[in-house]
Amino acid sequence: MKSVLLIGTGGVGTIAGLSLTLGGQANVTAVVRSAYDRVICEGYKISSPDHGNHSGWRPYRVVRTIDEAVNSETPVVYDYVVVSLKALPDVYCIEEMITPAVKLSHTTIVLIQNGIGIEEPLKKAYPYNVVLSGVSMIGCQNVGAVVSQFEKDRLIVGAFLPESAPEATNQSAHAIAKEFTEIYGTQFAEYTENITFYRWRKLVYNATINPICALTLLDTGRCHLSGLSKNLTFPAMQEVIAIAAAHNHIFPDDIADSMLSSDDGLYYRPSMMLDVVYNRPFELEAILGNTIKAAQSKGISCPTLSLLYTLLKGVLWRVKETQGMVQAPEEGVKWAAYS
Amino acid sequence: MKSVLLIGTGGVGTIAGLSLTLGGQANVTAVVRSAYDRVICEGYKISSPDHGNHSGWRPYRVVRTIDEAVNSETPVVYDYVVVSLKALPDVYCIEEMITPAVKLSHTTIVLIQNGIGIEEPLKKAYPYNVVLSGVSMIGCQNVGAVVSQFEKDRLIVGAFLPESAPEATNQSAHAIAKEFTEIYGTQFAEYTENITFYRWRKLVYNATINPICALTLLDTGRCHLSGLSKNLTFPAMQEVIAIAAAHNHIFPDDIADSMLSSDDGLYYRPSMMLDVVYNRPFELEAILGNTIKAAQSKGISCPTLSLLYTLLKGVLWRVKETQGMVQAPEEGVKWAAYS
């Protein structure tokens, strides 16, 4: 049996924990914070078209902290640390957070998160460990240990390989990526040699529809109805497609149309919009900030994405203020001192 | 005594009604809708550094509708119709609304509103009447017949003169503009030959700070603190300044800085932001839509203003939906049919 530590038990993480458990090849220890008592007492209530309906499901072990996950009576060595937390580099540092659970040259780190450029800091912090990168295409949510999955579970997994890595290391990383998809279940998880392609592909949706819904507080259907899809989302997607092309990721010609029509008939509220509605920090840097940096590195212009980013930096500041993470001074100060 | 009909009794309109009354040269009839009963019973409570504090102040006459203002026992002929309603061309049509109160070749129409390009529809509807245009620099609000004025009352008034107007008509219009400033009180109202210059000047603030605060729901102070003033408001102001220049309105070099610093030390929530907060339709077309049209007519590029406009069109759609002015169809429709 493989020993898996799961950090981040939102919708995506909990379904991953369930799938890894049901495959029969892994013992999953889950770090659960706010819903800890409920999960211990009642377990999860899960409805999933792929993994079945469960009432009272619990992972192999449930802990409150990563320290607790490591320091049990018989210390655990984790084969995999699966991170499915939101990517919020300005709120917490994942590479520091997971340190107690990562055994040198042994533990594989699996990032199931949104955005691009998220793997590098992990590879830098753990150069002798394998880092896998996973793009989840699932649609699901976890509200107080009640998990509803409403789109098919499809997880694409590949090894993250820095250019400087020796070939032998790469071969081993690819093998571990394949192994992870087998533990997860090959009917749900798929191995790829080029995970960055899929990261960029998902960005065509996530770097455009997510920010636009978050800023306007319109769901996807209302974006169409109010004309935004045509006048704003579609042009913004063209910018993402051009930046991806500059990084050698070429998509089919109809990608923008197919991404837009993927929400046909739905009034869907994407995650970044929900974060704004509920005053939670959102994944601005991983999704938009890093995309714009990738554009700049190739000299590609992306005025629409840049403006969305700047506006959302302001919104994120507002969210952080409500969380006590930034403060506004008393009235009467000259603002020039702050700019 | 001049007979004045006042339409729109928000903060700006009520202070105008007060100033016109205190000048002693006008009887003001005010159309009051939602606060009618309170104004009839208790009058307005007003605190004004310019016009004094008043408890229980009432205009000469208070009516519920424009029809009621015209059809009294002895029919009234209005010398002035002062419109200080929000400019919302997609919600109501001011030129139709005021028809009962406008006597051919006699009544002067005074627009005390934000934005640009708002006078033309009135001049077109009433070619034989004088149309005056007023830019108010006041800061004040009216919440349930309690009016607080917190910035100096400064009203700039000029005649709106279509290019085709004969010189004699122009002279008469200028004279009537001067007369109106005298009735209003020359310590508060100022005559100008070029009101369009002041309309554009106010737009440097209103077409940038207003939309940015409305979209991010950050007040002016928090826009500074979160970096938006420097990264977004300032560049957006440069676009307005360039469009104005193409229309021969040249501002001092420091106009953007001076507009930005006008809110120094304040956490001020501009009107468009308050409209979004309270789910009220806002002046998007008069302020941003017409500015962008003015840019297009001179071939000036304004990407920042255009994107703010598109995003706010979406927000306005959302506000209108909450007011029942637009409807979303049931789920399950293909959005392509709507785009």
XYZ file of C-alpha atoms in Angstrom:
678
model
C 0.000 0.000 0.000
C 1.137 3.517 -0.798
C 0.931 6.127 1.904
C -0.694 9.359 0.687
C -0.988 12.665 2.517
C -3.804 14.826 1.158
C -3.566 18.566 1.826
C -6.574 20.554 0.704
C -9.949 18.894 1.042
C -12.205 21.064 -1.055
C -14.296 19.371 -3.721
C -11.360 18.365 -5.939
C -9.221 17.118 -3.032
C -11.948 15.070 -1.381
C -12.874 13.320 -4.626
C -9.150 12.619 -5.180
C -8.938 11.134 -1.685
C -11.988 8.995 -2.380
C -10.716 7.762 -5.739
C -7.267 6.954 -4.343
C -8.940 5.024 -1.509
C -11.397 3.108 -3.695
C -8.539 1.991 -5.978
C -7.306 -0.115 -3.069
C -3.636 0.770 -3.452
C -3.347 3.716 -1.071
C -3.960 4.678 2.538
C -5.006 8.328 2.502
C -4.342 10.611 5.452
C -6.291 13.852 5.037
C -5.538 17.193 6.680
C -8.921 18.699 7.499
C -9.208 22.052 9.232
C -12.607 23.714 9.532
C -14.724 20.572 8.993
C -12.548 18.334 11.247
C -15.178 17.636 13.918
C -17.892 16.923 11.398
C -15.665 14.580 9.360
C -14.578 12.702 12.518
C -18.177 12.347 13.758
C -20.195 11.924 10.579
C -17.728 11.516 7.724
C -18.282 12.976 4.258
C -21.542 12.856 2.355
C -20.555 12.477 -1.303
C -22.571 12.280 -4.486
C -20.427 11.411 -7.491
C -21.447 10.028 -10.895
C -17.983 8.444 -11.142
C -17.238 7.234 -7.636
C -20.729 6.559 -6.309
C -22.794 8.038 -3.510
C -21.424 7.718 -0.013
C -22.807 8.674 3.345
C -20.315 8.822 6.208
C -17.189 8.193 4.117
C -13.879 8.818 5.907
C -10.298 8.657 4.620
C -7.933 6.111 6.241
C -6.917 8.792 8.734
C -8.072 12.357 9.437
C -5.756 14.891 11.087
C -5.912 18.581 11.900
C -2.374 19.559 10.831
C 0.546 18.359 8.774
C 2.608 17.976 11.964
C -0.062 15.660 13.344
C 0.042 13.699 10.072
C 3.747 13.048 10.511
C 4.162 12.707 14.266
C 1.930 9.794 15.104
C 3.040 7.033 17.511
C 4.635 5.195 14.607
C 5.988 7.974 12.374
C 4.609 7.836 8.827
C 6.742 8.168 5.717
C 4.556 9.432 2.914
C 5.046 8.141 -0.605
C 2.868 10.926 -2.022
C 1.936 14.372 -0.762
C -1.063 15.487 -2.808
C -1.656 19.253 -2.647
C -5.102 20.371 -3.745
C -5.171 23.672 -1.871
C -5.922 26.868 -3.722
C -2.681 28.369 -5.085
C -2.340 31.517 -2.959
C 1.370 32.395 -2.832
C 0.692 35.731 -1.129
C -1.338 34.057 1.637
C 0.661 30.892 2.410
C 3.779 29.152 1.153
C 3.086 25.558 0.125
C 6.747 24.575 -0.149
C 7.330 25.579 3.501
C 4.049 24.141 4.686
C 4.695 20.591 3.447
C 8.300 20.335 4.688
C 7.558 17.997 7.621
C 5.878 15.500 5.292
C 8.473 15.384 2.508
C 11.196 12.760 2.873
C 14.320 13.562 0.867
C 14.574 11.610 -2.417
C 11.491 9.595 -1.513
C 8.211 11.507 -1.295
C 6.531 12.457 -4.568
C 4.767 15.844 -4.502
C 1.578 16.033 -6.588
C 0.076 19.437 -7.300
C -3.596 19.331 -8.296
C -4.133 23.051 -8.668
C -5.041 25.721 -11.182
C -2.788 28.132 -13.007
C 0.662 27.955 -14.528
C 4.169 28.276 -13.144
C 3.129 26.700 -9.845
C 5.542 23.734 -9.995
C 8.842 25.625 -10.101
C 8.913 26.771 -6.456
C 8.297 23.162 -5.351
C 11.006 21.726 -7.587
C 13.388 24.403 -6.323
C 12.616 23.598 -2.688
C 12.805 19.808 -3.258
C 15.299 19.227 -6.101
C 15.765 15.543 -5.166
C 12.056 14.688 -5.109
C 9.716 14.023 -7.986
C 7.125 16.765 -8.572
C 3.992 15.767 -10.459
C 1.573 18.256 -11.889
C -2.122 17.487 -12.208
C -4.855 19.323 -14.066
C -8.320 18.424 -12.879
C -11.244 18.857 -15.257
C -13.817 17.890 -12.644
C -16.662 20.176 -11.555
C -17.481 19.725 -7.898
C -17.840 21.504 -4.585
C -17.523 20.756 -0.892
C -19.801 22.698 1.426
C -19.298 21.625 5.031
C -18.266 18.001 4.255
C -21.087 17.576 1.720
C -19.423 16.982 -1.654
C -21.348 17.260 -4.927
C -19.649 16.300 -8.148
C -21.487 17.510 -11.253
C -18.927 17.031 -14.020
C -16.922 13.940 -14.936
C -13.732 13.280 -12.959
C -10.873 13.641 -15.395
C -7.407 14.197 -13.932
C -4.465 14.678 -16.273
C -1.076 13.990 -14.660
C 2.476 14.487 -15.805
C 5.927 14.919 -14.345
C 7.321 18.406 -13.945
C 10.796 18.305 -15.439
C 13.102 21.290 -15.215
C 15.208 21.712 -18.365
C 18.378 20.990 -16.411
C 17.228 17.574 -15.151
C 19.294 14.565 -16.303
C 17.532 12.091 -18.589
C 17.581 9.226 -16.068
C 15.778 11.398 -13.502
C 13.194 12.237 -16.131
C 12.527 8.592 -16.952
C 11.967 7.837 -13.287
C 9.630 10.854 -12.909
C 7.553 9.729 -15.909
C 7.293 6.251 -14.393
C 6.071 7.668 -11.092
C 3.512 9.870 -12.895
C 2.175 6.717 -14.602
C 2.121 4.902 -11.277
C 0.123 7.717 -9.685
C -2.546 7.546 -12.416
C -2.829 3.801 -11.780
C -3.296 4.326 -8.035
C -5.895 7.029 -8.795
C -7.644 4.764 -11.308
C -6.905 4.862 -15.015
C -10.556 5.316 -15.908
C -10.337 8.760 -14.210
C -6.660 9.698 -14.422
C -4.578 9.964 -17.535
C -0.823 10.219 -17.957
C 0.666 12.817 -20.261
C 4.224 13.624 -21.268
C 3.313 17.291 -21.650
C 1.281 18.452 -18.675
C 2.111 22.119 -19.370
C 0.004 21.918 -22.526
C -3.024 20.965 -20.444
C -2.260 23.677 -17.867
C -2.312 26.249 -20.674
C -5.372 24.687 -22.238
C -7.361 25.053 -19.002
C -6.084 28.622 -18.718
C -8.038 29.563 -21.874
C -11.090 29.212 -19.626
C -9.639 30.008 -16.223
C -7.728 33.188 -17.098
C -10.731 34.732 -18.852
C -14.129 33.475 -17.694
C -13.066 33.232 -14.048
C -11.761 36.839 -13.784
C -14.615 38.325 -15.821
C -17.259 36.609 -13.674
C -15.353 37.586 -10.509
C -15.251 41.255 -11.520
C -18.780 41.669 -12.803
C -20.399 39.193 -10.401
C -22.223 37.765 -13.407
C -22.387 33.972 -13.737
C -21.404 32.367 -17.063
C -24.928 32.435 -18.493
C -25.441 36.082 -17.638
C -22.057 36.907 -19.217
C -23.460 35.549 -22.473
C -26.810 37.289 -22.090
C -25.267 40.680 -21.347
C -22.937 40.496 -24.353
C -19.697 40.051 -22.401
C -18.796 36.667 -23.902
C -18.633 38.124 -27.372
C -17.183 41.532 -26.515
C -14.745 40.596 -23.796
C -14.310 36.897 -22.984
C -13.698 35.879 -26.586
C -11.035 38.573 -27.226
C -9.407 37.788 -23.843
C -9.238 34.104 -24.848
C -7.426 35.100 -28.043
C -4.750 36.726 -25.871
C -4.282 33.537 -23.818
C -4.141 31.487 -27.027
C -1.450 33.809 -28.450
C 0.662 33.633 -25.273
C 0.321 29.841 -25.200
C 1.394 29.692 -28.872
C 4.489 31.741 -28.066
C 5.306 29.007 -25.547
C 4.747 26.308 -28.204
C 1.317 25.213 -27.020
C -0.904 25.218 -30.094
C -4.643 24.575 -29.672
C -7.288 23.621 -32.224
C -8.813 26.600 -34.062
C -12.165 26.245 -32.345
C -10.834 26.200 -28.784
C -12.346 29.554 -27.762
C -15.765 28.595 -29.114
C -15.641 25.186 -27.490
C -14.588 26.656 -24.114
C -17.373 29.253 -24.328
C -19.991 26.685 -25.283
C -18.892 24.337 -22.472
C -21.217 26.317 -20.180
C -24.124 26.316 -22.641
C -27.403 26.589 -20.843
C -25.815 26.914 -17.385
C -25.819 29.772 -14.912
C -22.490 28.586 -13.533
C -20.569 30.582 -10.932
C -16.821 29.856 -11.423
C -14.605 29.437 -8.374
C -12.991 32.880 -8.512
C -16.428 34.504 -8.598
C -17.536 32.449 -5.582
C -14.360 33.483 -3.764
C -15.221 37.159 -4.332
C -18.852 36.617 -3.317
C -17.723 34.944 -0.081
C -14.844 37.381 0.522
C -12.142 34.720 0.195
C -8.674 35.284 -1.319
C -8.593 33.997 -4.909
C -5.963 32.521 -7.233
C -5.040 35.716 -9.057
C -1.276 35.199 -9.328
C -1.306 31.547 -10.434
C -4.018 32.131 -13.009
C -3.581 35.686 -14.336
C -0.346 37.047 -12.856
C 1.788 34.171 -14.145
C 0.057 34.254 -17.538
C 0.942 37.920 -17.929
C 4.542 37.214 -16.872
C 4.650 34.451 -19.500
C 3.407 36.981 -22.068
C 6.058 39.530 -21.084
C 8.831 36.937 -21.308
C 7.954 36.454 -24.993
C 7.111 40.086 -25.748
C 3.430 39.320 -26.331
C 0.930 42.105 -25.659
C -2.139 41.220 -23.578
C -3.926 44.475 -22.703
C -7.218 42.831 -21.765
C -5.666 40.316 -19.375
C -3.474 43.055 -17.882
C -6.419 45.305 -17.148
C -8.453 42.449 -15.659
C -5.436 41.636 -13.504
C -5.026 45.214 -12.271
C -8.720 45.537 -11.411
C -8.695 42.196 -9.593
C -5.586 43.209 -7.637
C -7.823 45.953 -6.238
C -10.622 43.484 -5.487
C -8.126 41.133 -3.818
C -6.924 44.031 -1.645
C -10.538 44.583 -0.547
C -10.958 40.881 0.269
C -7.689 40.874 2.216
C -8.807 43.931 4.175
C -11.974 42.143 5.286
C -9.710 39.267 6.428
C -7.403 41.611 8.382
C -4.497 40.838 6.036
C -4.045 44.489 5.001
C -5.055 47.671 6.815
C -6.195 51.106 5.687
C -4.804 54.047 7.674
C -6.996 56.695 9.325
C -8.565 59.363 7.159
C -6.624 62.538 6.529
C -3.426 61.076 5.077
C -2.040 62.307 1.742
C -2.392 59.350 -0.594
C 0.725 60.366 -2.517
C 2.719 58.948 0.407
C 1.290 55.508 -0.424
C 1.669 55.436 -4.193
C -40.621 86.191 -9.999
C -39.446 83.429 -12.278
C -41.310 80.173 -12.228
C -38.974 77.136 -11.951
C -39.851 73.463 -12.253
C -37.273 71.239 -10.572
C -37.111 67.611 -11.762
C -34.731 65.418 -9.813
C -34.401 66.122 -6.106
C -31.297 64.225 -5.128
C -28.580 66.110 -3.296
C -27.629 68.356 -6.235
C -31.241 69.112 -7.193
C -32.414 69.922 -3.677
C -29.515 72.313 -3.043
C -30.271 73.954 -6.411
C -33.913 74.343 -5.367
C -32.819 75.871 -2.073
C -30.353 78.282 -3.656
C -32.874 79.388 -6.299
C -35.435 79.982 -3.534
C -33.100 81.866 -1.191
C -32.065 84.180 -4.050
C -35.603 85.574 -3.883
C -36.152 85.700 -7.636
C -37.790 82.309 -8.229
C -40.742 80.211 -7.113
C -39.586 76.591 -7.243
C -42.020 73.763 -7.865
C -40.321 70.428 -7.101
C -41.337 67.021 -8.412
C -40.770 64.617 -5.528
C -41.540 60.938 -5.865
C -40.437 58.539 -3.136
C -39.990 61.154 -0.364
C -43.227 63.041 -1.204
C -45.076 62.324 2.046
C -42.075 63.122 4.211
C -41.394 66.403 2.374
C -45.048 67.459 2.640
C -45.208 66.619 6.368
C -41.750 67.508 7.623
C -39.911 69.267 4.789
C -36.209 68.802 4.096
C -33.520 68.773 6.737
C -30.504 70.424 5.088
C -26.984 71.093 6.291
C -25.044 73.268 3.872
C -21.883 75.305 4.429
C -23.047 77.624 1.651
C -26.792 77.893 2.106
C -27.129 77.357 5.860
C -28.774 74.683 7.956
C -32.492 74.261 7.578
C -34.976 72.064 9.339
C -38.339 71.649 7.654
C -37.486 73.535 4.462
C -39.989 73.177 1.613
C -39.888 74.488 -1.947
C -42.671 76.905 -3.007
C -44.710 73.911 -4.188
C -44.214 70.139 -4.013
C -45.887 67.822 -6.530
C -45.751 64.119 -7.293
C -45.613 64.312 -11.087
C -44.842 66.690 -13.931
C -48.492 66.549 -14.985
C -49.508 67.698 -11.527
C -46.937 70.505 -11.765
C -48.588 71.821 -14.927
C -52.267 71.118 -14.342
C -52.993 73.079 -11.196
C -56.190 75.191 -10.868
C -54.374 78.112 -12.452
C -52.111 76.491 -15.061
C -48.433 77.374 -14.554
C -46.126 78.441 -17.352
C -42.564 77.599 -16.341
C -39.746 79.943 -17.212
C -37.168 77.280 -16.343
C -37.289 73.499 -16.214
C -34.247 72.397 -14.222
C -33.377 68.722 -14.755
C -31.071 67.237 -12.130
C -32.076 63.625 -12.619
C -29.414 61.011 -13.295
C -28.793 60.741 -17.062
C -30.154 57.254 -17.810
C -31.186 57.227 -21.483
C -31.835 53.472 -21.460
C -34.162 53.774 -18.442
C -36.169 56.933 -19.165
C -36.325 59.615 -21.839
C -35.950 63.093 -20.368
C -37.021 64.907 -23.543
C -40.353 63.035 -23.555
C -40.809 63.290 -19.816
C -40.643 67.086 -19.642
C -42.911 67.784 -22.633
C -45.952 68.920 -20.573
C -43.827 71.542 -18.811
C -42.050 73.044 -21.817
C -43.786 75.983 -23.479
C -42.688 76.520 -27.089
C -40.127 79.349 -27.481
C -40.517 80.292 -23.842
C -39.309 77.718 -21.299
C -35.558 77.420 -20.768
C -34.341 73.875 -20.131
C -31.411 73.596 -17.686
C -29.539 70.296 -17.469
C -27.553 69.883 -14.253
C -26.213 66.424 -14.957
C -23.006 64.481 -15.480
C -21.458 63.269 -18.704
C -21.123 64.649 -22.201
C -23.393 64.725 -25.223
C -26.485 64.993 -23.057
C -27.717 68.334 -24.449
C -28.180 67.355 -28.092
C -31.329 65.220 -27.655
C -32.969 68.090 -25.764
C -32.029 70.699 -28.367
C -33.331 68.373 -31.073
C -36.634 67.866 -29.276
C -37.001 71.605 -28.464
C -35.255 73.540 -31.248
C -37.065 76.774 -30.392
C -36.215 76.737 -26.694
C -32.987 77.685 -24.985
C -31.062 74.743 -23.527
C -28.611 75.523 -20.752
C -26.000 73.083 -19.563
C -24.788 73.069 -15.984
C -21.820 71.311 -14.415
C -22.103 71.019 -10.655
C -18.912 70.668 -8.622
C -20.800 70.216 -5.362
C -20.444 67.158 -3.150
C -23.681 66.316 -1.416
C -26.255 63.617 -0.848
C -29.947 63.279 -0.076
C -30.976 60.285 1.987
C -34.720 60.328 2.663
C -35.121 64.153 2.602
C -32.014 64.663 4.763
C -29.513 66.573 2.621
C -25.842 66.864 3.586
C -23.563 69.086 1.555
C -19.865 68.464 2.184
C -18.157 70.311 -0.660
C -18.621 73.897 -1.828
C -21.556 74.619 -4.142
C -20.066 75.646 -7.468
C -22.331 75.468 -10.500
C -20.933 76.366 -13.906
C -23.587 77.271 -16.472
C -23.470 77.935 -20.189
C -25.763 77.890 -23.185
C -25.772 74.826 -25.424
C -25.449 76.157 -28.950
C -25.666 73.828 -31.925
C -23.285 74.851 -34.696
C -26.187 75.646 -36.993
C -27.791 78.185 -34.643
C -28.002 81.786 -35.908
C -25.891 84.349 -34.073
C -28.899 86.269 -32.692
C -30.274 83.119 -31.063
C -26.846 82.533 -29.522
C -26.719 86.014 -28.012
C -30.108 85.496 -26.443
C -29.096 82.072 -25.083
C -25.942 83.513 -23.508
C -28.028 86.246 -21.874
C -30.426 83.694 -20.432
C -27.501 81.603 -19.105
C -26.219 84.726 -17.318
C -29.693 85.449 -15.984
C -29.950 81.907 -14.580
C -26.642 82.277 -12.692
C -28.002 85.510 -11.175
C -31.208 83.822 -10.047
C -29.140 80.962 -8.614
C -26.786 83.423 -6.876
C -23.542 84.574 -8.468
C -21.523 83.581 -5.398
C -22.410 79.938 -6.246
C -23.098 79.932 -9.980
C -20.765 81.095 -12.701
C -21.452 81.823 -16.354
C -19.170 80.410 -19.040
C -19.115 80.765 -22.811
C -17.688 77.257 -23.131
C -19.567 74.844 -20.904
C -18.372 71.845 -22.924
C -14.845 72.483 -21.655
C -16.091 72.064 -18.072
C -18.105 68.977 -18.994
C -14.921 67.383 -20.355
C -12.883 68.590 -17.391
C -15.214 66.879 -14.925
C -15.062 63.782 -17.100
C -11.347 63.381 -16.299
C -12.588 62.366 -12.842
C -16.009 60.957 -13.642
C -15.069 58.672 -16.552
C -12.198 57.088 -14.621
C -12.532 57.156 -10.826
C -16.293 56.559 -10.914
C -16.123 53.420 -13.133
C -13.067 51.986 -11.374
C -14.641 52.377 -7.932
C -17.936 50.975 -9.261
C -16.210 47.876 -10.678
C -13.868 47.079 -7.813
C -16.172 48.326 -5.028
C -13.141 50.121 -3.604
C -13.608 53.713 -2.407
C -11.186 56.390 -3.626
C -8.781 55.973 -0.681
C -8.614 52.220 -1.090
C -7.988 52.654 -4.838
C -4.840 54.555 -3.888
C -3.799 52.087 -1.197
C -4.199 49.061 -3.467
C -2.163 50.639 -6.266
C -5.043 51.199 -8.682
C -4.669 54.979 -8.879
C -1.171 54.687 -10.251
C -1.651 51.574 -12.399
C -5.119 52.192 -13.747
C -6.808 55.493 -12.883
C -3.877 57.637 -13.983
C -3.499 55.892 -17.398
C -7.282 56.012 -17.889
C -7.222 59.759 -17.193
C -4.583 60.177 -19.909
C -7.035 58.607 -22.363
C -9.785 61.079 -21.395
C -7.304 63.961 -21.657
C -6.291 62.815 -25.161
C -9.890 62.517 -26.335
C -10.696 65.951 -24.897
C -7.652 67.399 -26.675
C -8.866 65.945 -29.968
C -12.056 67.933 -29.338
C -10.013 71.093 -28.635
C -10.340 71.014 -24.869
C -6.813 71.424 -23.503
C -6.228 71.060 -19.766
C -3.281 72.113 -17.623
C -0.455 69.545 -17.502
C -1.134 68.642 -13.888
C -4.857 67.926 -14.288
C -4.605 64.170 -13.639
C -2.524 64.703 -10.495
C -4.824 67.408 -9.233
C -7.955 65.293 -9.873
C -6.344 62.319 -8.099
C -5.244 64.397 -5.132
C -8.691 66.008 -4.816
C -9.670 62.967 -2.733
C -6.517 63.047 -0.600
C -7.141 61.519 2.791
C -10.750 60.581 2.014
C -12.442 57.200 1.740
C -14.972 58.629 -0.684
C -17.514 56.444 -2.452
C -18.356 58.080 -5.821
C -21.928 58.090 -7.054
C -21.524 55.279 -9.602
C -20.055 53.023 -6.921
C -22.981 53.801 -4.584
C -25.399 53.029 -7.416
C -23.794 49.575 -7.842
C -23.770 48.984 -4.072
C -27.482 49.836 -3.892
C -28.352 48.040 -7.143
C -29.463 51.195 -8.928
C -28.972 51.883 -12.659
C -25.954 54.149 -13.180
C -24.902 56.795 -15.721
C -22.780 54.572 -17.942
C -23.772 55.960 -21.347
C -23.544 59.672 -20.493
C -20.205 59.277 -18.746
C -18.315 56.457 -20.507
C -20.370 55.482 -23.565
C -20.453 59.011 -24.993
C -16.758 59.536 -24.189
C -15.852 56.442 -26.189
C -18.065 57.598 -29.076
C -16.269 60.944 -28.951
C -12.945 59.071 -29.137
C -14.101 57.005 -32.109
C -15.296 60.089 -33.978
C -11.719 61.430 -33.873
C -9.956 58.088 -34.329
C -8.481 58.164 -30.821
C -7.741 54.827 -29.168
C -8.960 54.351 -25.586
C -8.504 50.666 -24.669
C -8.754 51.190 -20.916
C -11.991 53.173 -21.077
C -13.433 50.675 -23.586
C -12.732 47.711 -21.338
C -14.149 49.472 -18.263
C -17.222 50.270 -20.345
C -17.689 46.666 -21.488
C -17.317 45.297 -17.959
C -19.746 47.883 -16.581
C -22.267 47.051 -19.322
C -22.289 43.601 -17.722
C -22.704 45.052 -14.232
C -25.523 47.292 -15.469
C -27.236 44.237 -16.942
C -27.072 42.604 -13.507
C -28.511 45.705 -11.826
C -31.299 45.866 -14.402
C -32.122 42.208 -13.835
C -32.588 42.836 -10.112
C -34.968 45.678 -11.082
C -36.940 43.453 -13.462
C -35.810 45.484 -16.482
C -34.162 42.496 -18.202
C -34.858 38.784 -17.807
C -32.706 35.664 -18.008
C -34.307 32.636 -19.704
C -34.602 29.226 -18.066
C -31.511 27.024 -17.882
C -30.768 24.684 -20.780
C -30.728 27.158 -23.646
C -27.766 27.299 -26.054
C -26.164 30.668 -25.384
C -25.066 30.984 -29.009
C -28.679 31.878 -29.776
C -28.267 35.007 -27.648
C -24.901 36.254 -28.823
